[in-house]
PDB file of C-alpha atoms in Angstrom:
ATOM      1  CA  MET A   1     -20.706 272.710  43.552  1.00  0.00           C
ATOM      2  CA  LYS A   2     -21.600 269.330  45.056  1.00  0.00           C
ATOM      3  CA  ASN A   3     -23.562 268.457  41.907  1.00  0.00           C
ATOM      4  CA  PHE A   4     -20.490 269.223  39.755  1.00  0.00           C
ATOM      5  CA  VAL A   5     -18.294 266.957  41.896  1.00  0.00           C
ATOM      6  CA  VAL A   6     -20.868 264.149  41.795  1.00  0.00           C
ATOM      7  CA  LYS A   7     -21.209 264.375  38.014  1.00  0.00           C
ATOM      8  CA  THR A   8     -17.428 264.415  37.572  1.00  0.00           C
ATOM      9  CA  LEU A   9     -17.049 261.350  39.788  1.00  0.00           C
ATOM     10  CA  ALA A  10     -19.865 259.614  37.875  1.00  0.00           C
ATOM     11  CA  ASN A  11     -18.103 260.399  34.587  1.00  0.00           C
ATOM     12  CA  ALA A  12     -14.803 259.133  36.008  1.00  0.00           C
ATOM     13  CA  GLY A  13     -16.482 255.926  37.141  1.00  0.00           C
ATOM     14  CA  ALA A  14     -18.163 255.445  33.775  1.00  0.00           C
ATOM     15  CA  LEU A  15     -14.895 256.067  31.937  1.00  0.00           C
ATOM     16  CA  GLY A  16     -13.184 253.612  34.271  1.00  0.00           C
ATOM     17  CA  VAL A  17     -15.733 250.909  33.456  1.00  0.00           C
ATOM     18  CA  ALA A  18     -15.280 251.532  29.716  1.00  0.00           C
ATOM     19  CA  ILE A  19     -11.496 251.292  30.109  1.00  0.00           C
ATOM     20  CA  TRP A  20     -11.902 248.069  32.080  1.00  0.00           C
ATOM     21  CA  LEU A  21     -14.275 246.467  29.538  1.00  0.00           C
ATOM     22  CA  LEU A  22     -12.691 247.570  26.262  1.00  0.00           C
ATOM     23  CA  GLN A  23      -9.061 246.866  25.472  1.00  0.00           C
ATOM     24  CA  ASP A  24      -8.904 249.613  22.818  1.00  0.00           C
ATOM     25  CA  ILE A  25      -9.676 252.341  25.360  1.00  0.00           C
ATOM     26  CA  THR A  26      -6.498 252.746  27.347  1.00  0.00           C
ATOM     27  CA  LEU A  27      -5.357 254.657  30.387  1.00  0.00           C
ATOM     28  CA  THR A  28      -1.706 254.269  31.259  1.00  0.00           C
ATOM     29  CA  GLY A  29       0.268 255.393  34.261  1.00  0.00           C
ATOM     30  CA  ASP A  30       3.054 254.408  36.606  1.00  0.00           C
ATOM     31  CA  SER A  31       0.905 253.922  39.692  1.00  0.00           C
ATOM     32  CA  THR A  32      -2.701 253.534  40.704  1.00  0.00           C
ATOM     33  CA  GLY A  33      -2.720 257.053  42.143  1.00  0.00           C
ATOM     34  CA  LYS A  34      -1.454 258.536  38.883  1.00  0.00           C
ATOM     35  CA  LYS A  35      -4.070 256.559  36.930  1.00  0.00           C
ATOM     36  CA  ALA A  36      -6.840 257.765  39.266  1.00  0.00           C
ATOM     37  CA  TRP A  37      -5.702 261.384  38.943  1.00  0.00           C
ATOM     38  CA  THR A  38      -5.517 261.053  35.154  1.00  0.00           C
ATOM     39  CA  LEU A  39      -8.990 259.494  35.102  1.00  0.00           C
ATOM     40  CA  ILE A  40     -10.424 262.429  37.065  1.00  0.00           C
ATOM     41  CA  LEU A  41      -8.730 264.921  34.723  1.00  0.00           C
ATOM     42  CA  VAL A  42     -10.064 263.037  31.684  1.00  0.00           C
ATOM     43  CA  ALA A  43     -13.537 263.069  33.283  1.00  0.00           C
ATOM     44  CA  LEU A  44     -13.243 266.852  33.626  1.00  0.00           C
ATOM     45  CA  VAL A  45     -12.248 267.164  29.959  1.00  0.00           C
ATOM     46  CA  PHE A  46     -15.105 264.829  28.981  1.00  0.00           C
ATOM     47  CA  GLY A  47     -17.569 266.901  31.009  1.00  0.00           C
ATOM     48  CA  LEU A  48     -16.282 270.115  29.441  1.00  0.00           C
ATOM     49  CA  VAL A  49     -16.600 268.661  25.934  1.00  0.00           C
ATOM     50  CA  ASN A  50     -20.143 267.501  26.681  1.00  0.00           C
ATOM     51  CA  PHE A  51     -21.023 270.894  28.158  1.00  0.00           C
ATOM     52  CA  LEU A  52     -19.560 273.088  25.402  1.00  0.00           C
ATOM     53  CA  VAL A  53     -19.443 271.115  22.165  1.00  0.00           C
ATOM     54  CA  LYS A  54     -22.272 268.587  22.387  1.00  0.00           C
ATOM     55  CA  PRO A  55     -25.161 271.128  22.417  1.00  0.00           C
ATOM     56  CA  VAL A  56     -23.794 272.799  19.287  1.00  0.00           C
ATOM     57  CA  VAL A  57     -23.422 269.450  17.508  1.00  0.00           C
ATOM     58  CA  LYS A  58     -26.934 268.423  18.562  1.00  0.00           C
ATOM     59  CA  LEU A  59     -28.349 271.675  17.236  1.00  0.00           C
ATOM     60  CA  LEU A  60     -26.550 271.332  13.908  1.00  0.00           C
ATOM     61  CA  THR A  61     -27.594 267.687  13.500  1.00  0.00           C
ATOM     62  CA  PHE A  62     -31.181 268.122  14.684  1.00  0.00           C
ATOM     63  CA  PRO A  63     -32.673 266.909  11.377  1.00  0.00           C
ATOM     64  CA  LEU A  64     -30.689 263.676  11.763  1.00  0.00           C
ATOM     65  CA  PHE A  65     -32.023 263.279  15.303  1.00  0.00           C
ATOM     66  CA  VAL A  66     -35.560 263.475  13.936  1.00  0.00           C
ATOM     67  CA  LEU A  67     -34.815 261.245  10.953  1.00  0.00           C
ATOM     68  CA  THR A  68     -33.111 258.502  12.988  1.00  0.00           C
ATOM     69  CA  LEU A  69     -35.469 258.829  15.977  1.00  0.00           C
ATOM     70  CA  GLY A  70     -32.547 259.758  18.201  1.00  0.00           C
ATOM     71  CA  LEU A  71     -30.200 256.919  17.275  1.00  0.00           C
ATOM     72  CA  ILE A  72     -27.687 259.451  15.983  1.00  0.00           C
ATOM     73  CA  THR A  73     -27.138 260.321  19.666  1.00  0.00           C
ATOM     74  CA  LEU A  74     -24.890 257.282  19.938  1.00  0.00           C
ATOM     75  CA  VAL A  75     -22.736 258.565  17.073  1.00  0.00           C
ATOM     76  CA  VAL A  76     -22.588 262.054  18.600  1.00  0.00           C
ATOM     77  CA  ASN A  77     -21.546 260.556  21.953  1.00  0.00           C
ATOM     78  CA  ALA A  78     -18.853 258.504  20.201  1.00  0.00           C
ATOM     79  CA  LEU A  79     -17.551 261.650  18.505  1.00  0.00           C
ATOM     80  CA  MET A  80     -17.458 263.433  21.885  1.00  0.00           C
ATOM     81  CA  LEU A  81     -15.422 260.513  23.277  1.00  0.00           C
ATOM     82  CA  LEU A  82     -13.015 260.700  20.330  1.00  0.00           C
ATOM     83  CA  LEU A  83     -12.709 264.464  20.836  1.00  0.00           C
ATOM     84  CA  THR A  84     -11.960 263.842  24.512  1.00  0.00           C
ATOM     85  CA  SER A  85      -9.264 261.356  23.504  1.00  0.00           C
ATOM     86  CA  TRP A  86      -7.734 263.899  21.115  1.00  0.00           C
ATOM     87  CA  LEU A  87      -7.812 266.659  23.739  1.00  0.00           C
ATOM     88  CA  ALA A  88      -6.316 264.318  26.341  1.00  0.00           C
ATOM     89  CA  ASP A  89      -3.451 263.653  23.942  1.00  0.00           C
ATOM     90  CA  LYS A  90      -2.923 267.390  23.472  1.00  0.00           C
ATOM     91  CA  LEU A  91      -2.996 267.893  27.260  1.00  0.00           C
ATOM     92  CA  ASP A  92      -0.493 265.039  27.709  1.00  0.00           C
ATOM     93  CA  LEU A  93      -2.969 262.843  29.561  1.00  0.00           C
ATOM     94  CA  SER A  94      -2.447 259.131  29.004  1.00  0.00           C
ATOM     95  CA  PHE A  95      -5.966 258.336  27.760  1.00  0.00           C
ATOM     96  CA  HIS A  96      -6.608 257.021  24.268  1.00  0.00           C
ATOM     97  CA  VAL A  97      -9.559 255.644  22.290  1.00  0.00           C
ATOM     98  CA  GLU A  98      -8.556 253.552  19.283  1.00  0.00           C
ATOM     99  CA  GLY A  99     -11.052 253.777  16.428  1.00  0.00           C
ATOM    100  CA  PHE A 100     -14.612 254.888  15.780  1.00  0.00           C
ATOM    101  CA  TRP A 101     -16.371 251.603  16.582  1.00  0.00           C
ATOM    102  CA  THR A 102     -14.547 251.347  19.886  1.00  0.00           C
ATOM    103  CA  ALA A 103     -15.744 254.884  20.602  1.00  0.00           C
ATOM    104  CA  VAL A 104     -19.328 253.890  19.770  1.00  0.00           C
ATOM    105  CA  LEU A 105     -19.216 250.929  22.140  1.00  0.00           C
ATOM    106  CA  GLY A 106     -17.401 253.017  24.757  1.00  0.00           C
ATOM    107  CA  ALA A 107     -20.000 255.776  24.463  1.00  0.00           C
ATOM    108  CA  LEU A 108     -22.770 253.236  24.994  1.00  0.00           C
ATOM    109  CA  ILE A 109     -21.045 251.845  28.099  1.00  0.00           C
ATOM    110  CA  ILE A 110     -20.303 255.325  29.453  1.00  0.00           C
ATOM    111  CA  SER A 111     -23.901 256.459  28.903  1.00  0.00           C
ATOM    112  CA  VAL A 112     -25.393 253.482  30.737  1.00  0.00           C
ATOM    113  CA  VAL A 113     -22.910 253.503  33.634  1.00  0.00           C
ATOM    114  CA  SER A 114     -23.042 257.283  34.012  1.00  0.00           C
ATOM    115  CA  TRP A 115     -26.842 257.200  34.106  1.00  0.00           C
ATOM    116  CA  ALA A 116     -26.794 254.430  36.728  1.00  0.00           C
ATOM    117  CA  LEU A 117     -24.227 256.261  38.864  1.00  0.00           C
ATOM    118  CA  ASN A 118     -26.163 259.524  38.653  1.00  0.00           C
ATOM    119  CA  VAL A 119     -29.269 257.667  39.891  1.00  0.00           C
ATOM    120  CA  VAL A 120     -27.377 256.121  42.818  1.00  0.00           C
ATOM    121  CA  LEU A 121     -25.137 259.042  43.829  1.00  0.00           C
ATOM    122  CA  PRO A 122     -26.670 261.935  45.749  1.00  0.00           C
ATOM    123  CA  ASP A 123     -27.264 265.137  43.877  1.00  0.00           C
ATOM    124  CA  GLY A 124     -27.707 268.527  45.387  1.00  0.00           C
ATOM    125  CA  ASP A 125     -26.163 271.942  45.423  1.00  0.00           C
TER     126      ASP A 125
END
């Protein structure tokens, strides 16, 4: 359970950094508390998308992973971010990613920051 909370907080932090760095990834809200709550909910949706959808997409695109020596991972991560944005819209969460190239750059930022936070934050069950 602790590992799940740590990973969710790492995802929320990584999403927060991407929102801060890129103007086309937006998170709106009336107050800081509402924005923080929305960010945690979006991190949960992002984690769920990465847990359920990403393995299926990786399996189906395995030949492209081999052909591009893994560079297609960045595109898959961008598509997962766009799917998270779409689901957040359907769930009435105020998170939006504008465009594919913004999603690619956002996915790169989220991957690096999430990795760094997972190294720093304690993990355990």
